Amino acid sequence: MAIEIGQFEGDWDELVELVDLAFAAPWTEAQLESERRVWEPERSTVAIDEKQLVGHTGAFSLRMTVPGAQIAVAGVTLVAVRPTHRRRGILRDLMRAQLTEIHETGTEPIAALTASEPAIYGRFGYGLASDHQEIVVRKGSRGLRPVAGLDDVRLRTVAVREALATCAALRNRLAADRPGMFHHDERWHEYVVGDNVTSDPASGSPRRCVVAERAGEVTGFAYYRSKRTDKGFIDVSRVHAADLASHIALWRFLLEPDLLSETHYGKLPSDDPLLDLLLDPRAPEPITRDGLWVRPVDVGRALAARTYAREIDVVLAVTDGFLPWNEGSWHLAGGPAGATCTATSRPADLTIDVRELGAVYLGKPSLVRLGAAGLVQEHTPGALAAAAEAFSASRLPWLDTGF
């Protein structure tokens, strides 16, 4: 009997059993509850073999910041294939069915995901669009350069739930200015403060919150745990601030724990001021990790949905071996105020695969860099440099909430 691809009609427990098998890392009850709250069962696509669930991919209905706008994005999640059914094309069929449905619905011009194994998703047209730094700052290397206004910042520790509404509102306000961040609704507020699959509460204190205030207004906050292992350390889960002084005041607090020897943070933005303000540039021992992977589902609508750093008028010959409707030449014209992108018969200025188009969609990496690697072909002299400048963004993209 052939494996059937269709909509999920099972229940949460059936999905959990599949995910446990696929990832070989069972979730705790608290993690299960956090994931269940944000799960959208109507967006689950599954593979069934003789009534057994053997594959799944889901999506979150997100509103994500891109250069110059916030747009609807399909946040692909819970991608799993039963170990007994691997290497039979099930993942490919699930990806194609999901992306086709997104295309036919017409609401979300791009899909995005985080990858447990980064080598998997390029063949489905996903390009690496953001990264972040994993840092460990040791007690003897925590000195910071002076920052104006630091003495005006007051810090206080508060109960996480006491400050949840205020912190969530501040975070959403900041998210509107950073490509790669998505708006948190009430479900995601709860997800952030719960023990979900992106957090590790093992052997640690309850999650704690410290807020920064200036002139009586909350201007920043951080969530963290303290963990007493052989060395003992502060485990930071997020830091958000509206100004530099508040940001560094929070980090000074996080870097100076009594009785603990290190401060860990797994998702520092790659352009975070902390990296420039530590007196010892080697102190954070940064390791670059992949963040958000982006896939244009409809090239024309995706490119028209964002703005551009300078005026652009270019024809892109797009290759897409997975979604045939994206194949062809696209005329992109626009600038800081908006853009249009339509199919055209004009000669191409650049040739680019949809994977690389997804990679540069949020403003990083540079098209020139991809061209130097042979991943973008220039047919009109100067077109590559001009397009690279137009696609750039003033801030690096950053995903602060995994999904």
mmCIF file of C-alpha atoms in Angstrom:
data_model
loop_
_atom_site.group_PDB
_atom_site.id
_atom_site.type_symbol
_atom_site.label_atom_id
_atom_site.label_comp_id
_atom_site.label_asym_id
_atom_site.label_seq_id
_atom_site.Cartn_x
_atom_site.Cartn_y
_atom_site.Cartn_z
ATOM 1 C CA MET A 1 0.000 0.000 0.000
ATOM 2 C CA ALA A 2 1.332 3.448 -0.940
ATOM 3 C CA ILE A 3 2.104 5.990 1.771
ATOM 4 C CA GLU A 4 -0.595 8.655 1.873
ATOM 5 C CA ILE A 5 0.136 12.375 2.318
ATOM 6 C CA GLY A 6 -2.671 14.465 3.766
ATOM 7 C CA GLN A 7 -4.028 16.510 6.658
ATOM 8 C CA PHE A 8 -3.576 15.305 10.227
ATOM 9 C CA GLU A 9 -6.670 13.796 11.805
ATOM 10 C CA GLY A 10 -4.977 12.282 14.858
ATOM 11 C CA ASP A 11 -4.307 13.715 18.299
ATOM 12 C CA TRP A 12 -1.431 15.372 20.136
ATOM 13 C CA ASP A 13 -0.264 12.182 21.863
ATOM 14 C CA GLU A 14 0.115 10.419 18.513
ATOM 15 C CA LEU A 15 2.308 13.251 17.244
ATOM 16 C CA VAL A 16 4.407 13.257 20.420
ATOM 17 C CA GLU A 17 5.126 9.541 19.990
ATOM 18 C CA LEU A 18 6.410 10.176 16.458
ATOM 19 C CA VAL A 19 8.563 13.133 17.520
ATOM 20 C CA ASP A 20 10.044 11.184 20.435
ATOM 21 C CA LEU A 21 11.092 8.407 18.063
ATOM 22 C CA ALA A 22 12.415 10.753 15.386
ATOM 23 C CA PHE A 23 14.529 12.939 17.672
ATOM 24 C CA ALA A 24 15.413 10.335 20.326
ATOM 25 C CA ALA A 25 14.990 13.034 22.978
ATOM 26 C CA PRO A 26 11.713 12.715 24.901
ATOM 27 C CA TRP A 27 10.226 15.957 26.201
ATOM 28 C CA THR A 28 9.322 16.648 29.815
ATOM 29 C CA GLU A 29 5.681 17.198 30.746
ATOM 30 C CA ALA A 30 6.305 20.955 31.032
ATOM 31 C CA GLN A 31 7.895 21.042 27.567
ATOM 32 C CA LEU A 32 5.022 19.050 26.100
ATOM 33 C CA GLU A 33 2.494 21.491 27.499
ATOM 34 C CA SER A 34 4.383 24.508 26.143
ATOM 35 C CA GLU A 35 4.579 22.968 22.676
ATOM 36 C CA ARG A 36 0.937 21.878 22.702
ATOM 37 C CA ARG A 37 -0.222 25.439 23.427
ATOM 38 C CA VAL A 38 1.378 26.877 20.291
ATOM 39 C CA TRP A 39 0.708 23.892 18.012
ATOM 40 C CA GLU A 40 -1.748 24.591 15.152
ATOM 41 C CA PRO A 41 -3.202 21.150 14.316
ATOM 42 C CA GLU A 42 -5.060 22.431 11.257
ATOM 43 C CA ARG A 43 -1.663 23.207 9.692
ATOM 44 C CA SER A 44 -0.233 19.700 10.154
ATOM 45 C CA THR A 45 0.633 17.696 7.039
ATOM 46 C CA VAL A 46 1.272 14.007 7.631
ATOM 47 C CA ALA A 47 2.381 10.777 6.014
ATOM 48 C CA ILE A 48 0.322 7.667 6.849
ATOM 49 C CA ASP A 49 1.363 4.056 6.242
ATOM 50 C CA GLU A 50 -1.451 1.581 6.910
ATOM 51 C CA LYS A 51 -3.042 3.884 9.519
ATOM 52 C CA GLN A 52 0.275 4.524 11.291
ATOM 53 C CA LEU A 53 1.641 8.084 11.490
ATOM 54 C CA VAL A 54 5.095 7.909 9.878
ATOM 55 C CA GLY A 55 5.818 11.531 9.004
ATOM 56 C CA HIS A 56 4.752 15.039 9.969
ATOM 57 C CA THR A 57 5.415 18.687 9.249
ATOM 58 C CA GLY A 58 3.536 21.579 10.777
ATOM 59 C CA ALA A 59 3.478 25.356 10.539
ATOM 60 C CA PHE A 60 2.933 28.334 12.788
ATOM 61 C CA SER A 61 1.067 31.365 11.462
ATOM 62 C CA LEU A 62 3.640 34.050 12.227
ATOM 63 C CA ARG A 63 3.947 37.763 11.547
ATOM 64 C CA MET A 64 7.655 38.350 11.032
ATOM 65 C CA THR A 65 9.733 41.463 10.531
ATOM 66 C CA VAL A 66 11.505 41.761 7.175
ATOM 67 C CA PRO A 67 13.340 44.852 5.903
ATOM 68 C CA GLY A 68 10.780 47.658 5.957
ATOM 69 C CA ALA A 69 7.707 45.598 6.881
ATOM 70 C CA GLN A 70 6.070 42.891 8.949
ATOM 71 C CA ILE A 71 4.606 40.090 6.827
ATOM 72 C CA ALA A 72 2.783 36.792 7.214
ATOM 73 C CA VAL A 73 5.262 33.894 7.374
ATOM 74 C CA ALA A 74 4.748 30.141 7.656
ATOM 75 C CA GLY A 75 6.973 28.996 10.514
ATOM 76 C CA VAL A 76 7.696 25.366 9.666
ATOM 77 C CA THR A 77 7.966 23.130 12.727
ATOM 78 C CA LEU A 78 7.774 19.598 14.145
ATOM 79 C CA VAL A 79 9.308 18.019 11.039
ATOM 80 C CA ALA A 80 9.750 14.312 11.730
ATOM 81 C CA VAL A 81 9.882 10.956 9.944
ATOM 82 C CA ARG A 82 9.571 7.633 11.773
ATOM 83 C CA PRO A 83 13.024 5.930 11.857
ATOM 84 C CA THR A 84 11.621 2.825 10.155
ATOM 85 C CA HIS A 85 10.537 4.922 7.151
ATOM 86 C CA ARG A 86 13.583 7.046 6.410
ATOM 87 C CA ARG A 87 15.156 7.321 2.953
ATOM 88 C CA ARG A 88 11.872 6.616 1.190
ATOM 89 C CA GLY A 89 11.180 10.176 -0.007
ATOM 90 C CA ILE A 90 8.642 10.899 2.735
ATOM 91 C CA LEU A 91 10.278 14.142 3.869
ATOM 92 C CA ARG A 92 10.460 15.380 0.275
ATOM 93 C CA ASP A 93 6.769 14.612 -0.266
ATOM 94 C CA LEU A 94 5.800 16.308 3.003
ATOM 95 C CA MET A 95 7.809 19.433 2.143
ATOM 96 C CA ARG A 96 6.317 19.638 -1.337
ATOM 97 C CA ALA A 97 2.760 19.169 -0.065
ATOM 98 C CA GLN A 98 3.225 21.786 2.636
ATOM 99 C CA LEU A 99 4.791 24.404 0.356
ATOM 100 C CA THR A 100 2.163 23.773 -2.329
ATOM 101 C CA GLU A 101 -0.611 24.356 0.200
ATOM 102 C CA ILE A 102 1.040 27.581 1.386
ATOM 103 C CA HIS A 103 1.311 28.715 -2.236
ATOM 104 C CA GLU A 104 -2.296 27.872 -3.035
ATOM 105 C CA THR A 105 -3.576 29.599 0.098
ATOM 106 C CA GLY A 106 -1.727 32.740 -0.989
ATOM 107 C CA THR A 107 -1.324 34.303 2.467
ATOM 108 C CA GLU A 108 2.348 33.696 3.240
ATOM 109 C CA PRO A 109 4.963 34.525 0.562
ATOM 110 C CA ILE A 110 7.796 32.886 2.500
ATOM 111 C CA ALA A 111 8.327 29.911 4.791
ATOM 112 C CA ALA A 112 10.956 29.813 7.528
ATOM 113 C CA LEU A 113 12.343 27.228 9.915
ATOM 114 C CA THR A 114 15.117 26.345 12.316
ATOM 115 C CA ALA A 115 17.042 23.192 11.502
ATOM 116 C CA SER A 116 18.134 20.390 13.798
ATOM 117 C CA GLU A 117 20.395 19.223 10.938
ATOM 118 C CA PRO A 118 21.335 22.176 8.696
ATOM 119 C CA ALA A 119 22.324 20.047 5.683
ATOM 120 C CA ILE A 120 18.738 18.806 5.206
ATOM 121 C CA TYR A 121 16.772 21.798 3.995
ATOM 122 C CA GLY A 122 18.840 23.344 1.215
ATOM 123 C CA ARG A 123 17.538 20.788 -1.252
ATOM 124 C CA PHE A 124 14.021 22.074 -0.581
ATOM 125 C CA GLY A 125 15.025 25.668 -1.354
ATOM 126 C CA TYR A 126 15.721 26.977 2.163
ATOM 127 C CA GLY A 127 18.697 29.319 2.537
ATOM 128 C CA LEU A 128 20.463 30.302 5.753
ATOM 129 C CA ALA A 129 19.214 33.845 6.432
ATOM 130 C CA SER A 130 20.443 34.580 9.974
ATOM 131 C CA ASP A 131 22.947 33.463 12.557
ATOM 132 C CA HIS A 132 23.771 34.219 16.180
ATOM 133 C CA GLN A 133 26.586 33.727 18.655
ATOM 134 C CA GLU A 134 26.870 31.228 21.466
ATOM 135 C CA ILE A 135 29.046 32.817 24.148
ATOM 136 C CA VAL A 136 30.674 31.868 27.454
ATOM 137 C CA VAL A 137 32.165 34.786 29.424
ATOM 138 C CA ARG A 138 34.375 33.759 32.322
ATOM 139 C CA LYS A 139 34.517 35.688 35.583
ATOM 140 C CA GLY A 140 38.017 37.040 35.003
ATOM 141 C CA SER A 141 37.179 38.430 31.554
ATOM 142 C CA ARG A 142 33.978 40.347 32.198
ATOM 143 C CA GLY A 143 35.265 43.938 32.137
ATOM 144 C CA LEU A 144 33.294 46.381 29.982
ATOM 145 C CA ARG A 145 34.149 49.729 28.427
ATOM 146 C CA PRO A 146 32.286 52.749 29.850
ATOM 147 C CA VAL A 147 28.925 53.659 28.343
ATOM 148 C CA ALA A 148 27.215 57.036 28.646
ATOM 149 C CA GLY A 149 24.036 57.074 30.730
ATOM 150 C CA LEU A 150 24.804 53.889 32.637
ATOM 151 C CA ASP A 151 24.374 55.607 36.001
ATOM 152 C CA ASP A 152 20.828 56.632 35.029
ATOM 153 C CA VAL A 153 19.700 53.000 34.758
ATOM 154 C CA ARG A 154 18.083 51.309 37.759
ATOM 155 C CA LEU A 155 17.903 47.514 37.882
ATOM 156 C CA ARG A 156 15.499 45.449 39.942
ATOM 157 C CA THR A 157 14.590 41.786 40.045
ATOM 158 C CA VAL A 158 10.900 40.977 39.696
ATOM 159 C CA ALA A 159 8.741 37.885 39.436
ATOM 160 C CA VAL A 160 8.538 36.737 35.829
ATOM 161 C CA ARG A 161 4.753 36.792 35.731
ATOM 162 C CA GLU A 162 4.526 40.126 37.508
ATOM 163 C CA ALA A 163 6.447 41.781 34.674
ATOM 164 C CA LEU A 164 5.265 39.558 31.803
ATOM 165 C CA ALA A 165 2.899 42.031 30.137
ATOM 166 C CA THR A 166 5.393 44.896 30.328
ATOM 167 C CA CYS A 167 8.310 42.818 29.080
ATOM 168 C CA ALA A 168 6.254 41.260 26.279
ATOM 169 C CA ALA A 169 5.123 44.691 25.053
ATOM 170 C CA LEU A 170 8.693 45.998 25.047
ATOM 171 C CA ARG A 171 9.963 42.931 23.221
ATOM 172 C CA ASN A 172 7.262 43.210 20.534
ATOM 173 C CA ARG A 173 8.061 46.887 20.032
ATOM 174 C CA LEU A 174 11.723 46.067 19.494
ATOM 175 C CA ALA A 175 10.849 43.113 17.238
ATOM 176 C CA ALA A 176 9.206 45.466 14.739
ATOM 177 C CA ASP A 177 12.655 46.933 13.962
ATOM 178 C CA ARG A 178 14.708 43.737 13.644
ATOM 179 C CA PRO A 179 14.430 41.420 10.612
ATOM 180 C CA GLY A 180 13.896 37.792 11.589
ATOM 181 C CA MET A 181 11.936 38.454 14.788
ATOM 182 C CA PHE A 182 8.227 37.651 14.863
ATOM 183 C CA HIS A 183 5.360 39.186 16.831
ATOM 184 C CA HIS A 184 4.455 37.313 20.003
ATOM 185 C CA ASP A 185 0.770 36.867 20.729
ATOM 186 C CA GLU A 186 -0.497 35.567 24.078
ATOM 187 C CA ARG A 187 0.403 31.961 23.175
ATOM 188 C CA TRP A 188 4.002 32.929 22.512
ATOM 189 C CA HIS A 189 4.215 35.062 25.655
ATOM 190 C CA GLU A 190 3.441 31.899 27.610
ATOM 191 C CA TYR A 191 5.851 29.854 25.493
ATOM 192 C CA VAL A 192 8.713 32.232 26.263
ATOM 193 C CA VAL A 193 8.325 31.938 30.037
ATOM 194 C CA GLY A 194 7.547 28.203 30.018
ATOM 195 C CA ASP A 195 9.935 25.269 29.895
ATOM 196 C CA ASN A 196 9.847 24.551 26.164
ATOM 197 C CA VAL A 197 12.117 22.506 23.926
ATOM 198 C CA THR A 198 14.456 25.457 23.383
ATOM 199 C CA SER A 199 15.181 25.797 27.113
ATOM 200 C CA ASP A 200 16.995 23.532 29.541
ATOM 201 C CA PRO A 201 15.737 23.873 33.126
ATOM 202 C CA ALA A 202 17.767 20.885 34.354
ATOM 203 C CA SER A 203 19.687 21.512 37.579
ATOM 204 C CA GLY A 204 18.881 25.194 37.503
ATOM 205 C CA SER A 205 16.982 27.775 39.486
ATOM 206 C CA PRO A 206 13.508 28.883 38.399
ATOM 207 C CA ARG A 207 13.591 31.410 35.571
ATOM 208 C CA ARG A 208 14.322 34.878 36.920
ATOM 209 C CA CYS A 209 13.700 38.336 35.510
ATOM 210 C CA VAL A 210 15.678 41.542 35.946
ATOM 211 C CA VAL A 211 14.306 44.782 34.490
ATOM 212 C CA ALA A 212 16.094 48.013 33.612
ATOM 213 C CA GLU A 213 14.362 51.334 34.240
ATOM 214 C CA ARG A 214 15.140 54.923 33.287
ATOM 215 C CA ALA A 215 13.045 57.788 34.656
ATOM 216 C CA GLY A 216 10.512 55.270 35.944
ATOM 217 C CA GLU A 217 10.004 53.569 32.574
ATOM 218 C CA VAL A 218 10.982 49.962 31.836
ATOM 219 C CA THR A 219 13.644 50.144 29.131
ATOM 220 C CA GLY A 220 14.923 46.569 29.136
ATOM 221 C CA PHE A 221 14.762 43.143 30.692
ATOM 222 C CA ALA A 222 16.601 39.848 30.858
ATOM 223 C CA TYR A 223 15.535 36.287 31.675
ATOM 224 C CA TYR A 224 18.088 33.952 33.218
ATOM 225 C CA ARG A 225 18.691 30.982 35.460
ATOM 226 C CA SER A 226 21.553 30.283 37.826
ATOM 227 C CA LYS A 227 22.990 26.774 37.678
ATOM 228 C CA ARG A 228 25.246 25.213 40.284
ATOM 229 C CA THR A 229 27.342 22.569 38.527
ATOM 230 C CA ASP A 230 31.074 21.938 39.025
ATOM 231 C CA LYS A 231 31.742 25.539 38.045
ATOM 232 C CA GLY A 232 28.329 27.148 38.410
ATOM 233 C CA PHE A 233 27.101 29.658 35.863
ATOM 234 C CA ILE A 234 24.419 32.113 34.793
ATOM 235 C CA ASP A 235 22.331 30.738 31.899
ATOM 236 C CA VAL A 236 20.808 33.673 29.983
ATOM 237 C CA SER A 237 17.717 32.984 27.871
ATOM 238 C CA ARG A 238 17.027 36.473 26.491
ATOM 239 C CA VAL A 239 18.071 40.123 26.787
ATOM 240 C CA HIS A 240 16.094 42.992 25.259
ATOM 241 C CA ALA A 241 16.655 46.717 25.738
ATOM 242 C CA ALA A 242 15.464 49.938 24.135
ATOM 243 C CA ASP A 243 18.769 51.806 24.516
ATOM 244 C CA LEU A 244 22.466 51.056 24.853
ATOM 245 C CA ALA A 245 22.810 52.102 28.496
ATOM 246 C CA SER A 246 19.979 49.782 29.582
ATOM 247 C CA HIS A 247 21.406 46.962 27.471
ATOM 248 C CA ILE A 248 24.858 47.201 29.017
ATOM 249 C CA ALA A 249 23.469 47.666 32.531
ATOM 250 C CA LEU A 250 21.655 44.367 32.144
ATOM 251 C CA TRP A 251 24.757 42.665 30.806
ATOM 252 C CA ARG A 252 26.919 44.051 33.618
ATOM 253 C CA PHE A 253 24.476 42.453 36.064
ATOM 254 C CA LEU A 254 24.514 39.137 34.169
ATOM 255 C CA LEU A 255 28.316 39.074 33.959
ATOM 256 C CA GLU A 256 28.897 39.661 37.679
ATOM 257 C CA PRO A 257 27.200 36.806 39.555
ATOM 258 C CA ASP A 258 28.398 36.077 43.069
ATOM 259 C CA LEU A 259 29.703 32.523 43.626
ATOM 260 C CA LEU A 260 29.316 31.620 39.934
ATOM 261 C CA SER A 261 32.214 31.480 37.504
ATOM 262 C CA GLU A 262 30.697 31.936 34.022
ATOM 263 C CA THR A 263 27.866 33.508 32.069
ATOM 264 C CA HIS A 264 26.375 31.558 29.139
ATOM 265 C CA TYR A 265 24.099 32.809 26.367
ATOM 266 C CA GLY A 266 23.235 30.734 23.341
ATOM 267 C CA LYS A 267 21.560 33.347 21.116
ATOM 268 C CA LEU A 268 23.474 36.611 21.152
ATOM 269 C CA PRO A 269 22.846 38.683 17.991
ATOM 270 C CA SER A 270 25.906 38.666 15.766
ATOM 271 C CA ASP A 271 25.956 42.480 15.814
ATOM 272 C CA ASP A 272 25.315 42.864 19.554
ATOM 273 C CA PRO A 273 27.179 45.818 21.157
ATOM 274 C CA LEU A 274 28.406 43.516 23.934
ATOM 275 C CA LEU A 275 30.918 42.013 21.482
ATOM 276 C CA ASP A 276 32.517 45.456 20.982
ATOM 277 C CA LEU A 277 32.325 46.651 24.579
ATOM 278 C CA LEU A 278 34.048 43.776 26.384
ATOM 279 C CA LEU A 279 37.580 44.887 27.265
ATOM 280 C CA ASP A 280 38.900 41.471 26.301
ATOM 281 C CA PRO A 281 37.772 40.731 22.716
ATOM 282 C CA ARG A 282 38.485 37.040 23.296
ATOM 283 C CA ALA A 283 36.308 36.936 26.395
ATOM 284 C CA PRO A 284 33.028 35.707 24.876
ATOM 285 C CA GLU A 285 34.655 32.812 22.998
ATOM 286 C CA PRO A 286 31.883 33.144 20.375
ATOM 287 C CA ILE A 287 30.708 30.212 18.297
ATOM 288 C CA THR A 288 28.547 31.092 15.310
ATOM 289 C CA ARG A 289 25.331 29.067 15.114
ATOM 290 C CA ASP A 290 22.815 28.954 12.272
ATOM 291 C CA GLY A 291 19.513 30.644 13.007
ATOM 292 C CA LEU A 292 16.623 31.145 10.605
ATOM 293 C CA TRP A 293 16.327 29.372 7.248
ATOM 294 C CA VAL A 294 14.100 31.186 4.722
ATOM 295 C CA ARG A 295 12.337 29.841 1.626
ATOM 296 C CA PRO A 296 10.493 32.062 -0.884
ATOM 297 C CA VAL A 297 7.229 30.246 -1.603
ATOM 298 C CA ASP A 298 6.152 32.813 -4.211
ATOM 299 C CA VAL A 299 9.135 34.769 -5.527
ATOM 300 C CA GLY A 300 7.152 37.697 -6.924
ATOM 301 C CA ARG A 301 5.105 38.299 -3.782
ATOM 302 C CA ALA A 302 8.073 37.689 -1.485
ATOM 303 C CA LEU A 303 10.341 40.236 -3.172
ATOM 304 C CA ALA A 304 7.528 42.792 -3.363
ATOM 305 C CA ALA A 305 6.734 42.396 0.348
ATOM 306 C CA ARG A 306 9.960 43.997 1.654
ATOM 307 C CA THR A 307 11.658 47.313 1.022
ATOM 308 C CA TYR A 308 15.200 47.955 -0.244
ATOM 309 C CA ALA A 309 18.050 50.084 1.067
ATOM 310 C CA ARG A 310 18.471 51.907 -2.268
ATOM 311 C CA GLU A 311 16.620 52.112 -5.569
ATOM 312 C CA ILE A 312 16.772 48.833 -7.458
ATOM 313 C CA ASP A 313 15.761 47.880 -10.996
ATOM 314 C CA VAL A 314 16.981 44.410 -11.846
ATOM 315 C CA VAL A 315 15.866 41.259 -13.638
ATOM 316 C CA LEU A 316 16.544 38.085 -11.711
ATOM 317 C CA ALA A 317 16.577 34.717 -13.476
ATOM 318 C CA VAL A 318 15.470 32.453 -10.638
ATOM 319 C CA THR A 319 16.047 28.705 -10.633
ATOM 320 C CA ASP A 320 13.862 26.537 -8.419
ATOM 321 C CA GLY A 321 14.028 22.795 -8.878
ATOM 322 C CA PHE A 322 11.421 22.125 -6.192
ATOM 323 C CA LEU A 323 8.595 24.609 -6.854
ATOM 324 C CA PRO A 324 8.244 25.085 -10.628
ATOM 325 C CA TRP A 325 6.049 28.198 -10.440
ATOM 326 C CA ASN A 326 9.065 30.210 -9.240
ATOM 327 C CA GLU A 327 11.242 29.300 -12.233
ATOM 328 C CA GLY A 328 11.815 32.148 -14.686
ATOM 329 C CA SER A 329 12.773 35.811 -14.906
ATOM 330 C CA TRP A 330 11.458 38.350 -12.405
ATOM 331 C CA HIS A 331 11.623 42.140 -12.741
ATOM 332 C CA LEU A 332 12.245 43.681 -9.317
ATOM 333 C CA ALA A 333 11.889 47.454 -9.087
ATOM 334 C CA GLY A 334 11.618 49.642 -6.008
ATOM 335 C CA GLY A 335 13.484 51.122 -3.084
ATOM 336 C CA PRO A 336 13.019 52.351 0.498
ATOM 337 C CA ALA A 337 9.333 53.139 -0.055
ATOM 338 C CA GLY A 338 8.327 49.749 -1.471
ATOM 339 C CA ALA A 339 8.741 47.490 -4.481
ATOM 340 C CA THR A 340 7.067 45.517 -7.249
ATOM 341 C CA CYS A 341 8.163 42.195 -8.671
ATOM 342 C CA THR A 342 6.580 40.669 -11.772
ATOM 343 C CA ALA A 343 7.391 37.959 -14.284
ATOM 344 C CA THR A 344 9.143 39.285 -17.386
ATOM 345 C CA SER A 345 10.682 38.247 -20.685
ATOM 346 C CA ARG A 346 13.491 40.798 -20.409
ATOM 347 C CA PRO A 347 17.079 39.486 -20.396
ATOM 348 C CA ALA A 348 18.365 38.662 -16.930
ATOM 349 C CA ASP A 349 20.895 40.829 -15.096
ATOM 350 C CA LEU A 350 21.569 38.124 -12.490
ATOM 351 C CA THR A 351 20.914 34.403 -12.167
ATOM 352 C CA ILE A 352 20.217 33.136 -8.668
ATOM 353 C CA ASP A 353 18.801 29.964 -7.168
ATOM 354 C CA VAL A 354 15.824 30.282 -4.838
ATOM 355 C CA ARG A 355 17.996 28.966 -1.977
ATOM 356 C CA GLU A 356 20.354 31.954 -2.240
ATOM 357 C CA LEU A 357 17.384 34.287 -2.655
ATOM 358 C CA GLY A 358 16.070 33.022 0.678
ATOM 359 C CA ALA A 359 19.487 33.477 2.258
ATOM 360 C CA VAL A 360 19.682 37.197 1.376
ATOM 361 C CA TYR A 361 15.984 37.936 1.912
ATOM 362 C CA LEU A 362 16.406 39.365 5.432
ATOM 363 C CA GLY A 363 19.528 41.381 4.606
ATOM 364 C CA LYS A 364 22.388 38.947 5.187
ATOM 365 C CA PRO A 365 24.655 37.589 3.713
ATOM 366 C CA SER A 366 25.783 39.877 0.903
ATOM 367 C CA LEU A 367 24.927 39.003 -2.677
ATOM 368 C CA VAL A 368 28.509 39.963 -3.553
ATOM 369 C CA ARG A 369 29.773 37.316 -1.142
ATOM 370 C CA LEU A 370 27.513 34.708 -2.724
ATOM 371 C CA GLY A 371 28.670 35.830 -6.149
ATOM 372 C CA ALA A 372 32.299 35.350 -5.132
ATOM 373 C CA ALA A 373 31.382 31.784 -4.182
ATOM 374 C CA GLY A 374 29.884 31.205 -7.641
ATOM 375 C CA LEU A 375 26.339 31.038 -6.277
ATOM 376 C CA VAL A 376 25.075 34.111 -8.155
ATOM 377 C CA GLN A 377 25.942 34.806 -11.802
ATOM 378 C CA GLU A 378 26.194 38.378 -13.059
ATOM 379 C CA HIS A 379 25.205 39.042 -16.679
ATOM 380 C CA THR A 380 25.096 42.846 -16.560
ATOM 381 C CA PRO A 381 28.261 44.529 -15.232
ATOM 382 C CA GLY A 382 27.609 46.283 -11.926
ATOM 383 C CA ALA A 383 24.262 44.573 -11.327
ATOM 384 C CA LEU A 384 25.570 42.346 -8.560
ATOM 385 C CA ALA A 385 27.072 45.162 -6.469
ATOM 386 C CA ALA A 386 23.996 47.353 -6.931
ATOM 387 C CA ALA A 387 21.605 44.568 -5.964
ATOM 388 C CA ALA A 388 23.752 43.632 -2.953
ATOM 389 C CA GLU A 389 23.535 47.183 -1.625
ATOM 390 C CA ALA A 390 19.767 47.279 -2.173
ATOM 391 C CA PHE A 391 19.165 43.965 -0.404
ATOM 392 C CA SER A 392 21.212 44.979 2.652
ATOM 393 C CA ALA A 393 19.643 45.984 5.977
ATOM 394 C CA SER A 394 20.828 48.364 8.701
ATOM 395 C CA ARG A 395 20.629 45.589 11.331
ATOM 396 C CA LEU A 396 21.533 41.953 11.000
ATOM 397 C CA PRO A 397 18.586 39.561 11.096
ATOM 398 C CA TRP A 398 18.134 37.698 14.356
ATOM 399 C CA LEU A 399 15.707 35.043 15.571
ATOM 400 C CA ASP A 400 15.273 35.404 19.325
ATOM 401 C CA THR A 401 12.579 32.721 19.750
ATOM 402 C CA GLY A 402 13.180 29.254 18.339
ATOM 403 C CA PHE A 403 10.262 27.254 16.973
#
